[in-house]
């Protein structure tokens, strides 16, 4: 996909750069593969705001994506590539020989009419899925499971991927986009290729209103507030905060380590923070 700029007939179009989606399917999604989606407005089940600056935005329909790819040895044909408002990547509608249809994450270089398959041993081509233990070293993969049968959890957003760099007994060593190296059980499924829409990161929103369409309300910084509203607030003139960055409730942020899952630390061979210390 290429980027699309606009003739600046309005001020906001002068810097507007969007992904060109002209080649995508323009119709409605398959109704049986969709479900209603409730807009939370950043509030939890008690009605309290737990995520600030959310709300509004266009109504969206959730598309059910097959992250597991457990229908083995049934070659499926790609019917169309679609836009999904719930994620940055594009999705592909695939149809199996028995007539069943499903949505999957569309990898790069997958086009309409291609045939893909999930199998214990499949060709190494974009869209095919198999256990990571059977994929050759050096292959680029996405939609990777961390627990056998749970469905893909890693490398699902636009343009992301991981690379298989080695094996260790029943485990496979993956190098993630963050430079972290991690062990994954060889029976976990992964899909060949990188996720579609790599130009997503190069898009320019162009105006504040477009961000409102996405469900984001204006975000005001702590240093612009009064001392009663934020620890960074107050001061005569502009300040940088005067203390280490914190949340409105005083908890450290922006660099403070928050990872507490010690049970999976043994699967991380090389931390993504290791290169920062050098």
PDB file of C-alpha atoms in Angstrom:
ATOM      1  CA  UNK A   1       0.000   0.000   0.000  1.00  0.00           C
ATOM      2  CA  UNK A   2       1.181   3.492  -0.823  1.00  0.00           C
ATOM      3  CA  UNK A   3       0.659   6.765   0.979  1.00  0.00           C
ATOM      4  CA  UNK A   4      -1.784   9.338  -0.341  1.00  0.00           C
ATOM      5  CA  UNK A   5      -1.426  13.115   0.059  1.00  0.00           C
ATOM      6  CA  UNK A   6      -4.053  15.710  -0.775  1.00  0.00           C
ATOM      7  CA  UNK A   7      -4.297  18.973  -2.676  1.00  0.00           C
ATOM      8  CA  UNK A   8      -4.466  21.540   0.170  1.00  0.00           C
ATOM      9  CA  UNK A   9      -7.857  23.110  -0.528  1.00  0.00           C
ATOM     10  CA  UNK A  10      -8.291  23.337   3.269  1.00  0.00           C
ATOM     11  CA  UNK A  11      -5.624  24.074   5.912  1.00  0.00           C
ATOM     12  CA  UNK A  12      -5.865  20.605   7.481  1.00  0.00           C
ATOM     13  CA  UNK A  13      -5.224  18.914   4.126  1.00  0.00           C
ATOM     14  CA  UNK A  14      -1.839  20.604   3.769  1.00  0.00           C
ATOM     15  CA  UNK A  15      -0.129  18.034   5.988  1.00  0.00           C
ATOM     16  CA  UNK A  16      -2.707  15.222   5.685  1.00  0.00           C
ATOM     17  CA  UNK A  17      -1.106  11.940   4.604  1.00  0.00           C
ATOM     18  CA  UNK A  18      -3.177   8.748   4.689  1.00  0.00           C
ATOM     19  CA  UNK A  19      -2.729   5.168   3.560  1.00  0.00           C
ATOM     20  CA  UNK A  20      -4.187   4.593   0.103  1.00  0.00           C
ATOM     21  CA  UNK A  21      -6.930   1.998   0.598  1.00  0.00           C
ATOM     22  CA  UNK A  22      -8.368   2.202  -2.921  1.00  0.00           C
ATOM     23  CA  UNK A  23      -7.489  -1.441  -3.673  1.00  0.00           C
ATOM     24  CA  UNK A  24      -9.382  -2.806  -0.653  1.00  0.00           C
ATOM     25  CA  UNK A  25     -12.881  -4.252  -0.746  1.00  0.00           C
ATOM     26  CA  UNK A  26     -15.478  -1.468  -0.391  1.00  0.00           C
ATOM     27  CA  UNK A  27     -18.527  -3.430   0.766  1.00  0.00           C
ATOM     28  CA  UNK A  28     -19.794  -4.428   4.197  1.00  0.00           C
ATOM     29  CA  UNK A  29     -18.130  -7.228   6.192  1.00  0.00           C
ATOM     30  CA  UNK A  30     -19.562 -10.750   6.382  1.00  0.00           C
ATOM     31  CA  UNK A  31     -22.386 -10.441   8.905  1.00  0.00           C
ATOM     32  CA  UNK A  32     -21.877 -13.876  10.476  1.00  0.00           C
ATOM     33  CA  UNK A  33     -18.264 -12.924  11.266  1.00  0.00           C
ATOM     34  CA  UNK A  34     -19.175  -9.699  13.069  1.00  0.00           C
ATOM     35  CA  UNK A  35     -20.619  -8.759  16.427  1.00  0.00           C
ATOM     36  CA  UNK A  36     -21.702  -5.581  18.162  1.00  0.00           C
ATOM     37  CA  UNK A  37     -19.134  -3.449  19.919  1.00  0.00           C
ATOM     38  CA  UNK A  38     -19.901  -1.300  22.945  1.00  0.00           C
ATOM     39  CA  UNK A  39     -18.115   2.031  23.314  1.00  0.00           C
ATOM     40  CA  UNK A  40     -16.847   2.339  26.888  1.00  0.00           C
ATOM     41  CA  UNK A  41     -15.776   5.978  26.769  1.00  0.00           C
ATOM     42  CA  UNK A  42     -12.793   4.984  28.915  1.00  0.00           C
ATOM     43  CA  UNK A  43     -15.014   3.847  31.794  1.00  0.00           C
ATOM     44  CA  UNK A  44     -14.972   0.535  33.659  1.00  0.00           C
ATOM     45  CA  UNK A  45     -17.914  -1.507  34.956  1.00  0.00           C
ATOM     46  CA  UNK A  46     -18.351   0.941  37.857  1.00  0.00           C
ATOM     47  CA  UNK A  47     -18.738   3.875  35.491  1.00  0.00           C
ATOM     48  CA  UNK A  48     -15.418   5.389  36.542  1.00  0.00           C
ATOM     49  CA  UNK A  49     -12.892   6.686  34.034  1.00  0.00           C
ATOM     50  CA  UNK A  50      -9.899   4.346  33.965  1.00  0.00           C
ATOM     51  CA  UNK A  51      -8.524   5.536  30.603  1.00  0.00           C
ATOM     52  CA  UNK A  52      -8.500   9.297  30.239  1.00  0.00           C
ATOM     53  CA  UNK A  53      -9.249  11.208  27.044  1.00  0.00           C
ATOM     54  CA  UNK A  54     -11.401   8.501  25.414  1.00  0.00           C
ATOM     55  CA  UNK A  55     -14.926   9.023  24.113  1.00  0.00           C
ATOM     56  CA  UNK A  56     -16.979   9.780  21.024  1.00  0.00           C
ATOM     57  CA  UNK A  57     -15.731   8.470  17.733  1.00  0.00           C
ATOM     58  CA  UNK A  58     -17.428   6.600  14.931  1.00  0.00           C
ATOM     59  CA  UNK A  59     -19.498   3.528  15.684  1.00  0.00           C
ATOM     60  CA  UNK A  60     -17.608   0.336  14.845  1.00  0.00           C
ATOM     61  CA  UNK A  61     -18.527  -3.277  14.184  1.00  0.00           C
ATOM     62  CA  UNK A  62     -16.141  -5.877  15.538  1.00  0.00           C
ATOM     63  CA  UNK A  63     -14.814  -8.444  13.055  1.00  0.00           C
ATOM     64  CA  UNK A  64     -14.115 -11.909  14.493  1.00  0.00           C
ATOM     65  CA  UNK A  65     -10.558 -12.821  13.498  1.00  0.00           C
ATOM     66  CA  UNK A  66      -9.244 -16.391  13.448  1.00  0.00           C
ATOM     67  CA  UNK A  67      -6.036 -16.019  15.448  1.00  0.00           C
ATOM     68  CA  UNK A  68      -5.732 -19.769  16.092  1.00  0.00           C
ATOM     69  CA  UNK A  69      -5.547 -21.158  12.492  1.00  0.00           C
ATOM     70  CA  UNK A  70      -6.329 -24.671  13.682  1.00  0.00           C
ATOM     71  CA  UNK A  71      -8.191 -25.932  10.591  1.00  0.00           C
ATOM     72  CA  UNK A  72      -5.358 -28.121   9.331  1.00  0.00           C
ATOM     73  CA  UNK A  73      -4.752 -29.366   5.781  1.00  0.00           C
ATOM     74  CA  UNK A  74      -7.705 -27.471   4.308  1.00  0.00           C
ATOM     75  CA  UNK A  75      -6.469 -25.098   1.588  1.00  0.00           C
ATOM     76  CA  UNK A  76      -8.384 -21.835   1.652  1.00  0.00           C
ATOM     77  CA  UNK A  77      -8.672 -19.207  -1.065  1.00  0.00           C
ATOM     78  CA  UNK A  78      -8.391 -15.497  -0.373  1.00  0.00           C
ATOM     79  CA  UNK A  79     -11.703 -13.912  -1.371  1.00  0.00           C
ATOM     80  CA  UNK A  80     -10.853 -10.272  -0.605  1.00  0.00           C
ATOM     81  CA  UNK A  81      -8.711  -7.933   1.492  1.00  0.00           C
ATOM     82  CA  UNK A  82     -10.656  -5.612   3.805  1.00  0.00           C
ATOM     83  CA  UNK A  83     -10.173  -2.630   6.087  1.00  0.00           C
ATOM     84  CA  UNK A  84     -10.777  -3.266   9.798  1.00  0.00           C
ATOM     85  CA  UNK A  85     -11.494  -0.226  12.019  1.00  0.00           C
ATOM     86  CA  UNK A  86     -10.550  -2.225  15.125  1.00  0.00           C
ATOM     87  CA  UNK A  87      -6.893  -2.706  14.188  1.00  0.00           C
ATOM     88  CA  UNK A  88      -4.066  -1.119  12.224  1.00  0.00           C
ATOM     89  CA  UNK A  89      -3.552  -4.137   9.955  1.00  0.00           C
ATOM     90  CA  UNK A  90      -5.771  -5.167   7.057  1.00  0.00           C
ATOM     91  CA  UNK A  91      -7.731  -8.421   7.205  1.00  0.00           C
ATOM     92  CA  UNK A  92      -8.342 -11.097   4.586  1.00  0.00           C
ATOM     93  CA  UNK A  93     -11.531 -13.083   4.035  1.00  0.00           C
ATOM     94  CA  UNK A  94     -10.686 -16.703   3.258  1.00  0.00           C
ATOM     95  CA  UNK A  95     -12.996 -19.492   2.072  1.00  0.00           C
ATOM     96  CA  UNK A  96     -12.423 -23.209   2.729  1.00  0.00           C
ATOM     97  CA  UNK A  97     -13.468 -26.029   0.361  1.00  0.00           C
ATOM     98  CA  UNK A  98     -16.428 -26.907   2.621  1.00  0.00           C
ATOM     99  CA  UNK A  99     -17.806 -23.367   2.231  1.00  0.00           C
ATOM    100  CA  UNK A 100     -16.706 -22.060   5.636  1.00  0.00           C
ATOM    101  CA  UNK A 101     -15.388 -18.488   5.644  1.00  0.00           C
ATOM    102  CA  UNK A 102     -13.118 -16.767   8.156  1.00  0.00           C
ATOM    103  CA  UNK A 103     -11.173 -13.575   8.667  1.00  0.00           C
ATOM    104  CA  UNK A 104      -7.415 -13.675   9.228  1.00  0.00           C
ATOM    105  CA  UNK A 105      -4.757 -11.007   9.544  1.00  0.00           C
ATOM    106  CA  UNK A 106      -3.574 -10.194   6.042  1.00  0.00           C
ATOM    107  CA  UNK A 107       0.213 -10.497   5.640  1.00  0.00           C
ATOM    108  CA  UNK A 108       2.226  -8.471   3.156  1.00  0.00           C
ATOM    109  CA  UNK A 109       2.276  -9.772  -0.445  1.00  0.00           C
ATOM    110  CA  UNK A 110      -0.971 -11.714   0.007  1.00  0.00           C
ATOM    111  CA  UNK A 111      -3.434 -10.947  -2.772  1.00  0.00           C
ATOM    112  CA  UNK A 112      -6.931 -11.969  -3.852  1.00  0.00           C
ATOM    113  CA  UNK A 113      -7.031 -15.449  -5.383  1.00  0.00           C
ATOM    114  CA  UNK A 114      -4.041 -16.816  -3.457  1.00  0.00           C
ATOM    115  CA  UNK A 115      -4.354 -20.171  -1.708  1.00  0.00           C
ATOM    116  CA  UNK A 116      -3.163 -20.556   1.890  1.00  0.00           C
ATOM    117  CA  UNK A 117      -3.161 -23.487   4.270  1.00  0.00           C
ATOM    118  CA  UNK A 118      -2.571 -24.292   7.928  1.00  0.00           C
ATOM    119  CA  UNK A 119      -0.683 -27.543   8.383  1.00  0.00           C
ATOM    120  CA  UNK A 120       1.999 -29.311  10.387  1.00  0.00           C
ATOM    121  CA  UNK A 121       4.281 -28.922   7.355  1.00  0.00           C
ATOM    122  CA  UNK A 122       3.430 -26.297   4.747  1.00  0.00           C
ATOM    123  CA  UNK A 123       5.269 -24.256   2.140  1.00  0.00           C
ATOM    124  CA  UNK A 124       7.050 -21.193   3.473  1.00  0.00           C
ATOM    125  CA  UNK A 125       4.934 -18.540   1.779  1.00  0.00           C
ATOM    126  CA  UNK A 126       2.925 -15.597   3.155  1.00  0.00           C
ATOM    127  CA  UNK A 127      -0.317 -16.610   4.817  1.00  0.00           C
ATOM    128  CA  UNK A 128       0.524 -20.240   5.526  1.00  0.00           C
ATOM    129  CA  UNK A 129       0.438 -21.250   9.195  1.00  0.00           C
ATOM    130  CA  UNK A 130       2.275 -24.039  10.999  1.00  0.00           C
ATOM    131  CA  UNK A 131       3.954 -24.773  14.342  1.00  0.00           C
ATOM    132  CA  UNK A 132       7.030 -22.609  14.872  1.00  0.00           C
ATOM    133  CA  UNK A 133       9.088 -25.738  15.506  1.00  0.00           C
ATOM    134  CA  UNK A 134       8.601 -26.750  11.866  1.00  0.00           C
ATOM    135  CA  UNK A 135       9.438 -23.356  10.351  1.00  0.00           C
ATOM    136  CA  UNK A 136      13.013 -22.904   9.010  1.00  0.00           C
ATOM    137  CA  UNK A 137      15.440 -20.676  10.920  1.00  0.00           C
ATOM    138  CA  UNK A 138      15.587 -17.140   9.558  1.00  0.00           C
ATOM    139  CA  UNK A 139      11.919 -17.060   8.496  1.00  0.00           C
ATOM    140  CA  UNK A 140       9.827 -13.939   9.149  1.00  0.00           C
ATOM    141  CA  UNK A 141       6.584 -14.764  11.011  1.00  0.00           C
ATOM    142  CA  UNK A 142       3.651 -13.002  12.677  1.00  0.00           C
ATOM    143  CA  UNK A 143       0.544 -13.829  14.749  1.00  0.00           C
ATOM    144  CA  UNK A 144       2.597 -16.008  17.105  1.00  0.00           C
ATOM    145  CA  UNK A 145       1.118 -17.985  19.967  1.00  0.00           C
ATOM    146  CA  UNK A 146       2.682 -17.842  23.429  1.00  0.00           C
ATOM    147  CA  UNK A 147       0.552 -20.694  24.773  1.00  0.00           C
ATOM    148  CA  UNK A 148      -0.334 -23.736  22.687  1.00  0.00           C
ATOM    149  CA  UNK A 149      -3.872 -23.406  21.336  1.00  0.00           C
ATOM    150  CA  UNK A 150      -4.547 -19.947  22.777  1.00  0.00           C
ATOM    151  CA  UNK A 151      -4.228 -18.056  19.497  1.00  0.00           C
ATOM    152  CA  UNK A 152      -1.705 -15.537  18.235  1.00  0.00           C
ATOM    153  CA  UNK A 153      -0.657 -12.823  20.671  1.00  0.00           C
ATOM    154  CA  UNK A 154       2.626 -11.431  19.305  1.00  0.00           C
ATOM    155  CA  UNK A 155       3.234  -9.430  16.091  1.00  0.00           C
ATOM    156  CA  UNK A 156      -0.358  -8.608  15.143  1.00  0.00           C
ATOM    157  CA  UNK A 157      -0.262  -4.849  14.448  1.00  0.00           C
ATOM    158  CA  UNK A 158       0.511  -3.235  11.091  1.00  0.00           C
ATOM    159  CA  UNK A 159       3.958  -3.947   9.675  1.00  0.00           C
ATOM    160  CA  UNK A 160       5.172  -6.010  12.630  1.00  0.00           C
ATOM    161  CA  UNK A 161       6.960  -9.360  12.507  1.00  0.00           C
ATOM    162  CA  UNK A 162       9.345 -11.599  14.402  1.00  0.00           C
ATOM    163  CA  UNK A 163      12.233 -13.689  13.121  1.00  0.00           C
ATOM    164  CA  UNK A 164      13.102 -17.257  14.046  1.00  0.00           C
ATOM    165  CA  UNK A 165      16.785 -17.196  14.991  1.00  0.00           C
ATOM    166  CA  UNK A 166      17.388 -20.594  16.578  1.00  0.00           C
ATOM    167  CA  UNK A 167      16.152 -23.656  18.440  1.00  0.00           C
ATOM    168  CA  UNK A 168      16.634 -24.933  21.978  1.00  0.00           C
ATOM    169  CA  UNK A 169      15.276 -28.453  22.540  1.00  0.00           C
ATOM    170  CA  UNK A 170      11.458 -28.175  22.364  1.00  0.00           C
ATOM    171  CA  UNK A 171      11.556 -24.394  22.127  1.00  0.00           C
ATOM    172  CA  UNK A 172      12.204 -21.901  19.335  1.00  0.00           C
ATOM    173  CA  UNK A 173      14.135 -18.642  19.789  1.00  0.00           C
ATOM    174  CA  UNK A 174      12.327 -15.613  18.371  1.00  0.00           C
ATOM    175  CA  UNK A 175      13.760 -12.137  17.856  1.00  0.00           C
ATOM    176  CA  UNK A 176      10.975  -9.581  18.214  1.00  0.00           C
ATOM    177  CA  UNK A 177      10.774  -6.101  16.698  1.00  0.00           C
ATOM    178  CA  UNK A 178      11.882  -4.652  20.055  1.00  0.00           C
ATOM    179  CA  UNK A 179      15.155  -6.682  19.792  1.00  0.00           C
ATOM    180  CA  UNK A 180      13.978  -8.937  22.621  1.00  0.00           C
ATOM    181  CA  UNK A 181      14.832 -12.611  22.158  1.00  0.00           C
ATOM    182  CA  UNK A 182      12.272 -14.999  23.564  1.00  0.00           C
ATOM    183  CA  UNK A 183      11.658 -18.740  23.847  1.00  0.00           C
ATOM    184  CA  UNK A 184       8.380 -20.070  22.451  1.00  0.00           C
ATOM    185  CA  UNK A 185       7.145 -23.647  22.596  1.00  0.00           C
ATOM    186  CA  UNK A 186       7.716 -25.377  19.249  1.00  0.00           C
ATOM    187  CA  UNK A 187       4.069 -26.510  19.085  1.00  0.00           C
ATOM    188  CA  UNK A 188       2.775 -22.914  19.109  1.00  0.00           C
ATOM    189  CA  UNK A 189       1.341 -21.750  15.795  1.00  0.00           C
ATOM    190  CA  UNK A 190       2.681 -18.858  13.725  1.00  0.00           C
ATOM    191  CA  UNK A 191       1.899 -17.437  10.299  1.00  0.00           C
ATOM    192  CA  UNK A 192       4.511 -16.834   7.603  1.00  0.00           C
ATOM    193  CA  UNK A 193       5.292 -13.248   6.581  1.00  0.00           C
ATOM    194  CA  UNK A 194       5.015  -9.761   8.051  1.00  0.00           C
ATOM    195  CA  UNK A 195       1.705  -8.080   8.848  1.00  0.00           C
ATOM    196  CA  UNK A 196       0.178  -5.892   6.137  1.00  0.00           C
ATOM    197  CA  UNK A 197      -0.083  -2.082   6.026  1.00  0.00           C
ATOM    198  CA  UNK A 198       3.543  -1.203   6.945  1.00  0.00           C
ATOM    199  CA  UNK A 199       2.914   2.429   5.916  1.00  0.00           C
ATOM    200  CA  UNK A 200       0.531   2.924   8.839  1.00  0.00           C
ATOM    201  CA  UNK A 201       3.320   4.480  10.912  1.00  0.00           C
ATOM    202  CA  UNK A 202       3.976   7.105   8.209  1.00  0.00           C
ATOM    203  CA  UNK A 203       0.428   8.472   8.092  1.00  0.00           C
ATOM    204  CA  UNK A 204      -0.206  12.026   9.302  1.00  0.00           C
ATOM    205  CA  UNK A 205      -3.590  12.703  10.892  1.00  0.00           C
ATOM    206  CA  UNK A 206      -3.735  16.282   9.622  1.00  0.00           C
ATOM    207  CA  UNK A 207      -6.251  17.741  12.068  1.00  0.00           C
ATOM    208  CA  UNK A 208      -7.585  17.316  15.590  1.00  0.00           C
ATOM    209  CA  UNK A 209     -11.063  16.429  14.343  1.00  0.00           C
ATOM    210  CA  UNK A 210      -9.814  13.252  12.674  1.00  0.00           C
ATOM    211  CA  UNK A 211      -8.497  12.114  16.051  1.00  0.00           C
ATOM    212  CA  UNK A 212     -11.977  12.698  17.492  1.00  0.00           C
ATOM    213  CA  UNK A 213     -13.392  10.409  14.794  1.00  0.00           C
ATOM    214  CA  UNK A 214     -11.087   7.718  16.166  1.00  0.00           C
ATOM    215  CA  UNK A 215     -12.517   8.089  19.660  1.00  0.00           C
ATOM    216  CA  UNK A 216      -9.744  10.168  21.242  1.00  0.00           C
ATOM    217  CA  UNK A 217     -10.613  13.371  23.105  1.00  0.00           C
ATOM    218  CA  UNK A 218      -8.146  16.258  23.583  1.00  0.00           C
ATOM    219  CA  UNK A 219      -5.175  15.325  25.746  1.00  0.00           C
ATOM    220  CA  UNK A 220      -3.997  18.101  28.048  1.00  0.00           C
ATOM    221  CA  UNK A 221      -0.529  17.828  29.612  1.00  0.00           C
ATOM    222  CA  UNK A 222       0.127  17.962  33.325  1.00  0.00           C
ATOM    223  CA  UNK A 223       2.471  20.984  33.070  1.00  0.00           C
ATOM    224  CA  UNK A 224      -0.399  23.059  31.660  1.00  0.00           C
ATOM    225  CA  UNK A 225      -2.588  22.399  34.703  1.00  0.00           C
ATOM    226  CA  UNK A 226      -2.796  24.004  38.132  1.00  0.00           C
ATOM    227  CA  UNK A 227      -1.059  22.409  41.138  1.00  0.00           C
ATOM    228  CA  UNK A 228      -4.391  21.147  42.481  1.00  0.00           C
ATOM    229  CA  UNK A 229      -5.012  19.187  39.276  1.00  0.00           C
ATOM    230  CA  UNK A 230      -1.614  17.604  38.633  1.00  0.00           C
ATOM    231  CA  UNK A 231       1.782  17.220  40.364  1.00  0.00           C
ATOM    232  CA  UNK A 232       3.433  18.857  37.322  1.00  0.00           C
ATOM    233  CA  UNK A 233       1.100  21.851  37.424  1.00  0.00           C
ATOM    234  CA  UNK A 234       1.731  25.412  38.517  1.00  0.00           C
ATOM    235  CA  UNK A 235       4.776  27.652  38.274  1.00  0.00           C
ATOM    236  CA  UNK A 236       5.225  31.102  36.811  1.00  0.00           C
ATOM    237  CA  UNK A 237       5.698  30.674  33.078  1.00  0.00           C
ATOM    238  CA  UNK A 238       6.478  27.403  31.365  1.00  0.00           C
ATOM    239  CA  UNK A 239       8.255  24.679  33.314  1.00  0.00           C
ATOM    240  CA  UNK A 240       9.393  21.166  32.548  1.00  0.00           C
ATOM    241  CA  UNK A 241       7.547  19.778  35.544  1.00  0.00           C
ATOM    242  CA  UNK A 242      10.281  20.125  38.124  1.00  0.00           C
ATOM    243  CA  UNK A 243      10.253  16.447  39.101  1.00  0.00           C
ATOM    244  CA  UNK A 244      10.425  13.013  37.574  1.00  0.00           C
ATOM    245  CA  UNK A 245       7.367  12.357  35.393  1.00  0.00           C
ATOM    246  CA  UNK A 246       4.393  11.055  37.344  1.00  0.00           C
ATOM    247  CA  UNK A 247       0.704  10.379  36.761  1.00  0.00           C
ATOM    248  CA  UNK A 248      -1.962  12.733  38.168  1.00  0.00           C
ATOM    249  CA  UNK A 249      -2.013  10.462  41.241  1.00  0.00           C
ATOM    250  CA  UNK A 250       1.735  10.600  41.812  1.00  0.00           C
ATOM    251  CA  UNK A 251       2.853   7.222  40.450  1.00  0.00           C
ATOM    252  CA  UNK A 252       6.125   7.255  38.444  1.00  0.00           C
ATOM    253  CA  UNK A 253       5.746   6.965  34.682  1.00  0.00           C
ATOM    254  CA  UNK A 254       7.765   7.349  31.448  1.00  0.00           C
ATOM    255  CA  UNK A 255      10.516   4.820  32.068  1.00  0.00           C
ATOM    256  CA  UNK A 256       9.450   3.290  35.362  1.00  0.00           C
ATOM    257  CA  UNK A 257       9.571  -0.493  35.049  1.00  0.00           C
ATOM    258  CA  UNK A 258       6.144  -2.026  35.617  1.00  0.00           C
ATOM    259  CA  UNK A 259       6.682  -5.637  34.551  1.00  0.00           C
ATOM    260  CA  UNK A 260       5.813  -8.040  37.383  1.00  0.00           C
ATOM    261  CA  UNK A 261       5.280 -11.347  35.588  1.00  0.00           C
ATOM    262  CA  UNK A 262       8.194 -13.280  37.063  1.00  0.00           C
ATOM    263  CA  UNK A 263       6.818 -16.625  35.904  1.00  0.00           C
ATOM    264  CA  UNK A 264       7.667 -15.868  32.263  1.00  0.00           C
ATOM    265  CA  UNK A 265      11.022 -14.169  32.843  1.00  0.00           C
ATOM    266  CA  UNK A 266      12.753 -17.498  32.178  1.00  0.00           C
ATOM    267  CA  UNK A 267      11.521 -17.382  28.566  1.00  0.00           C
ATOM    268  CA  UNK A 268      13.254 -14.046  27.844  1.00  0.00           C
ATOM    269  CA  UNK A 269      16.814 -14.737  26.646  1.00  0.00           C
ATOM    270  CA  UNK A 270      17.752 -11.141  25.785  1.00  0.00           C
ATOM    271  CA  UNK A 271      15.852  -8.206  27.203  1.00  0.00           C
ATOM    272  CA  UNK A 272      14.731  -5.356  24.954  1.00  0.00           C
ATOM    273  CA  UNK A 273      16.312  -2.995  27.484  1.00  0.00           C
ATOM    274  CA  UNK A 274      19.779  -4.541  27.159  1.00  0.00           C
ATOM    275  CA  UNK A 275      20.900  -2.332  24.256  1.00  0.00           C
ATOM    276  CA  UNK A 276      19.858   0.813  26.148  1.00  0.00           C
ATOM    277  CA  UNK A 277      22.383   0.136  28.903  1.00  0.00           C
ATOM    278  CA  UNK A 278      25.366   0.009  26.528  1.00  0.00           C
TER     279      UNK A 278
END
